[in-house]
mmCIF file of C-alpha atoms in Angstrom:
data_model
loop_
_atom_site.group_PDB
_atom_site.id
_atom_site.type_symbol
_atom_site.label_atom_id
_atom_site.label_comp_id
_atom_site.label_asym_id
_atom_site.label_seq_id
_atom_site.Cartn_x
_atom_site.Cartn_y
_atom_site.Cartn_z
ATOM 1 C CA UNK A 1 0.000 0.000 0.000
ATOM 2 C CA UNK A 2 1.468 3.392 -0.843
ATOM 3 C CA UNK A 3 2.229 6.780 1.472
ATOM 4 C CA UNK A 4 -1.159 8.643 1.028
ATOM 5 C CA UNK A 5 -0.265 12.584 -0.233
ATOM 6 C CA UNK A 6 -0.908 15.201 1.040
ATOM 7 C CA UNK A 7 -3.828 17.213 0.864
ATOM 8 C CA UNK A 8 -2.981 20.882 -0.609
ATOM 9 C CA UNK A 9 -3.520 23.234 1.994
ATOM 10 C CA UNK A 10 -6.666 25.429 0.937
ATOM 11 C CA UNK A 11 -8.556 28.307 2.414
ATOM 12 C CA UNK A 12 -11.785 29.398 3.001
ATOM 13 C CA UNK A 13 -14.036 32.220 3.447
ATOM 14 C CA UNK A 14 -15.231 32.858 7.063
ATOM 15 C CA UNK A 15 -18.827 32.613 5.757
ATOM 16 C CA UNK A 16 -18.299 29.407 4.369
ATOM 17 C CA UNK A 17 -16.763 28.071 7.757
ATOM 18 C CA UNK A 18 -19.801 29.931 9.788
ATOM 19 C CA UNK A 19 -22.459 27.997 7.061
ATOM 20 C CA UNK A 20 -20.703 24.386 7.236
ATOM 21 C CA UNK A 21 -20.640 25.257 11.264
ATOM 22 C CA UNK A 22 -24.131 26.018 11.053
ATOM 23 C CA UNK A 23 -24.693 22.469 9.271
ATOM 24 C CA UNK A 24 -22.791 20.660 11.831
ATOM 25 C CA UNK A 25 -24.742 22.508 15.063
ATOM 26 C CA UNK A 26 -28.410 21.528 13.133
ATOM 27 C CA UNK A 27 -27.336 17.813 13.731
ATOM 28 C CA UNK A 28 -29.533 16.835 10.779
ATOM 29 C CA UNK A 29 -26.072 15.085 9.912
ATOM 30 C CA UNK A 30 -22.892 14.237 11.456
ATOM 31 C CA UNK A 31 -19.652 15.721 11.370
ATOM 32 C CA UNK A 32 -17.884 13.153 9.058
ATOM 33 C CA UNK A 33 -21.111 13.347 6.956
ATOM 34 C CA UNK A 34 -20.621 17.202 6.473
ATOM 35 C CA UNK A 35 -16.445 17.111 5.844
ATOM 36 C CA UNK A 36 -17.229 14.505 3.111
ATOM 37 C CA UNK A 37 -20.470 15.959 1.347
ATOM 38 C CA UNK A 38 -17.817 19.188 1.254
ATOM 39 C CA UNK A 39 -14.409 17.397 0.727
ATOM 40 C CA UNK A 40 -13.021 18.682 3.938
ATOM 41 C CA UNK A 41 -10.612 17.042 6.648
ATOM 42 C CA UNK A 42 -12.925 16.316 9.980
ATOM 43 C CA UNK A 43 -9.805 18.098 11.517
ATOM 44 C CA UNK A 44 -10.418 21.523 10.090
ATOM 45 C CA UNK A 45 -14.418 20.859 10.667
ATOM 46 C CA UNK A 46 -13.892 19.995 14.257
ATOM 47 C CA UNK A 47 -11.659 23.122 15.334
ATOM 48 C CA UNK A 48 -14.456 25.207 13.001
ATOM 49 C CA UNK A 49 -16.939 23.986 15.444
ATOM 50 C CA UNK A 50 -14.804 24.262 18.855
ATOM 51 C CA UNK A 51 -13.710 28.275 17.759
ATOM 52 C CA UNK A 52 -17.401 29.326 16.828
ATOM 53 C CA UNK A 53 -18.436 27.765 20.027
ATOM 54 C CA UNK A 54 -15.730 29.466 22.067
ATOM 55 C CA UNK A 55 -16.847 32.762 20.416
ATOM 56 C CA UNK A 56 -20.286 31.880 21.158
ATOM 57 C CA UNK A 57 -19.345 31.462 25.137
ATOM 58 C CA UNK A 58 -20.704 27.754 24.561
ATOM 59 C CA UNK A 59 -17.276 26.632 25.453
ATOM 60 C CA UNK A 60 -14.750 27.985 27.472
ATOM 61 C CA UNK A 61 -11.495 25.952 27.279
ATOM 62 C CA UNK A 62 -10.152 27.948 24.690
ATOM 63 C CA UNK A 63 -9.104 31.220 23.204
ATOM 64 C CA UNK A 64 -12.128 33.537 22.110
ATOM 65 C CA UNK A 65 -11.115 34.651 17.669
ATOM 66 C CA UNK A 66 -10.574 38.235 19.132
ATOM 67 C CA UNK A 67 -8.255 36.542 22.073
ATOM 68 C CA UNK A 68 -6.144 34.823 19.341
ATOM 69 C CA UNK A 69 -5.864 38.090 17.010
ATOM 70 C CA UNK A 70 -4.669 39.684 20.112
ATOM 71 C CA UNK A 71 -2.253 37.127 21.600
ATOM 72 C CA UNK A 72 -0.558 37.244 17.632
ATOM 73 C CA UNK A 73 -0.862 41.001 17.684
ATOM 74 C CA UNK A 74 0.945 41.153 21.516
ATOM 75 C CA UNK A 75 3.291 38.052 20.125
ATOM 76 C CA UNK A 76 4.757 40.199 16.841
ATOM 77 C CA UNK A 77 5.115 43.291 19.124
ATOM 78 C CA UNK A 78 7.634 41.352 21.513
ATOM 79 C CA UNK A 79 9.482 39.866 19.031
ATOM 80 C CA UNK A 80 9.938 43.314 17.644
ATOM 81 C CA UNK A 81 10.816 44.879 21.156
ATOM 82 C CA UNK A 82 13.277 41.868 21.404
ATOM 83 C CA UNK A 83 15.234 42.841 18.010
ATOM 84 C CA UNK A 84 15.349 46.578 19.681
ATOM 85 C CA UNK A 85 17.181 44.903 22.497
ATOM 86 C CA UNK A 86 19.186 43.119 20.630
ATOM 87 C CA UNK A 87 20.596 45.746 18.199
ATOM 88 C CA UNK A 88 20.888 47.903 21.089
ATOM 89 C CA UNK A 89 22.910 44.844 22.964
ATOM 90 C CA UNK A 90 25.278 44.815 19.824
ATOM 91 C CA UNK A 91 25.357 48.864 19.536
ATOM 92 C CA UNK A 92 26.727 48.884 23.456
ATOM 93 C CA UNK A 93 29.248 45.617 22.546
ATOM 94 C CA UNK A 94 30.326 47.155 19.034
ATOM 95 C CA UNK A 95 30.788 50.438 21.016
ATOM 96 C CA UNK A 96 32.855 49.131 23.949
ATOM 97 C CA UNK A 97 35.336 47.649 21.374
ATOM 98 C CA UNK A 98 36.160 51.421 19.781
ATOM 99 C CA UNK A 99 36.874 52.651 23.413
ATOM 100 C CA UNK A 100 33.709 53.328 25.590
ATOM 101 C CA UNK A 101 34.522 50.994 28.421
ATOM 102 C CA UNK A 102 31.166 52.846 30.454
ATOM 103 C CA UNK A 103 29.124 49.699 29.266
ATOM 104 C CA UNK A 104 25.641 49.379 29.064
ATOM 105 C CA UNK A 105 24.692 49.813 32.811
ATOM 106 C CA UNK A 106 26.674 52.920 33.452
ATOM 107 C CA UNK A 107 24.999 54.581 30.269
ATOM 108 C CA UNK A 108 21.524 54.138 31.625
ATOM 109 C CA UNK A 109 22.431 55.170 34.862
ATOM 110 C CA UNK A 110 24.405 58.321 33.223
ATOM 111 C CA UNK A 111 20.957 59.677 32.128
ATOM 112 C CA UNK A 112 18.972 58.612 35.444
ATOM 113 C CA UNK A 113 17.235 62.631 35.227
ATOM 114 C CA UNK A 114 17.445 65.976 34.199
ATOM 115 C CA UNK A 115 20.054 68.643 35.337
ATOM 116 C CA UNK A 116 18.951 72.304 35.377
ATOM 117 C CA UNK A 117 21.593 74.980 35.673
ATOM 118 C CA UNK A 118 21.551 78.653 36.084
ATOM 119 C CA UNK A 119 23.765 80.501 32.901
ATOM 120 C CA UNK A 120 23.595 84.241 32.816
ATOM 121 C CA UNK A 121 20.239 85.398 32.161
ATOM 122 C CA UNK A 122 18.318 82.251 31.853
ATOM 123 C CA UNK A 123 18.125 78.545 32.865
ATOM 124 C CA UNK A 124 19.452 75.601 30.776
ATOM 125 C CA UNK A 125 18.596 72.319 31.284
ATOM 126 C CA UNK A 126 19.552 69.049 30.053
ATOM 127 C CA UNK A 127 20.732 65.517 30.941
ATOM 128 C CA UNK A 128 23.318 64.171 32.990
ATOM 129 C CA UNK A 129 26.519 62.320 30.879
#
């Protein structure tokens, strides 16, 4: 008997998942009936079913569609935040090579607040090096 291939991966419309959901939640047929009258994996049909039910509240032992777009959303920004850190790591590293031997902690501390001085007429403020 040979390997079976694999099944091209395809995508659909949300209003065809929330119509062959519908179909499924009528129970005038069963799952497996549904995901073969469309040609579609009981997989995909099943975890159709579980999300519109977690977005319903019917189920709870999952993320909501709006929790998942914001976990991806919150997921991207720290992975961006963590490239900041990291080119700022290499910045410091790169730096302390071509004579800055302050590292990274001293330069944070260096511009812990502001320093406001009195110069002739008027007052000049800045930050602490």
């Amino acid at each position: 008997m040979g390997k079976k291939r694999p099944r091209p991966r395809r995508s659909f419309t949300p209003e065809f998942k929330a119509e062959i959901v519908e179909l499924c939640q009528r129970g005038d047929r069963t799952l497996r009936q549904v995901s073969q009258d469309f040609d579609l994996t009981e997989t995909a049909v099943r975890d159709w079913v579980k999300q519109a039910d977690l977005d319903t509240g019917t189920r709870t032992d999952g993320l909501t569609s709006s929790e998942r777009d914001e976990l991806a959303q919150l997921r991207r920004e720290n992975r961006r935040l963590r490239e900041d850190v990291d080119i700022l790591k290499r910045a410091t590293l790169g730096s302390k090579s071509q004579g800055n031997t302050l590292g990274w902690g001293a330069v944070t501390e260096a511009f812990a607040g502001p320093v406001v001085q009195s110069c002739g007429q008027g007052v000049e403020v800045g930050l602490a090096v």
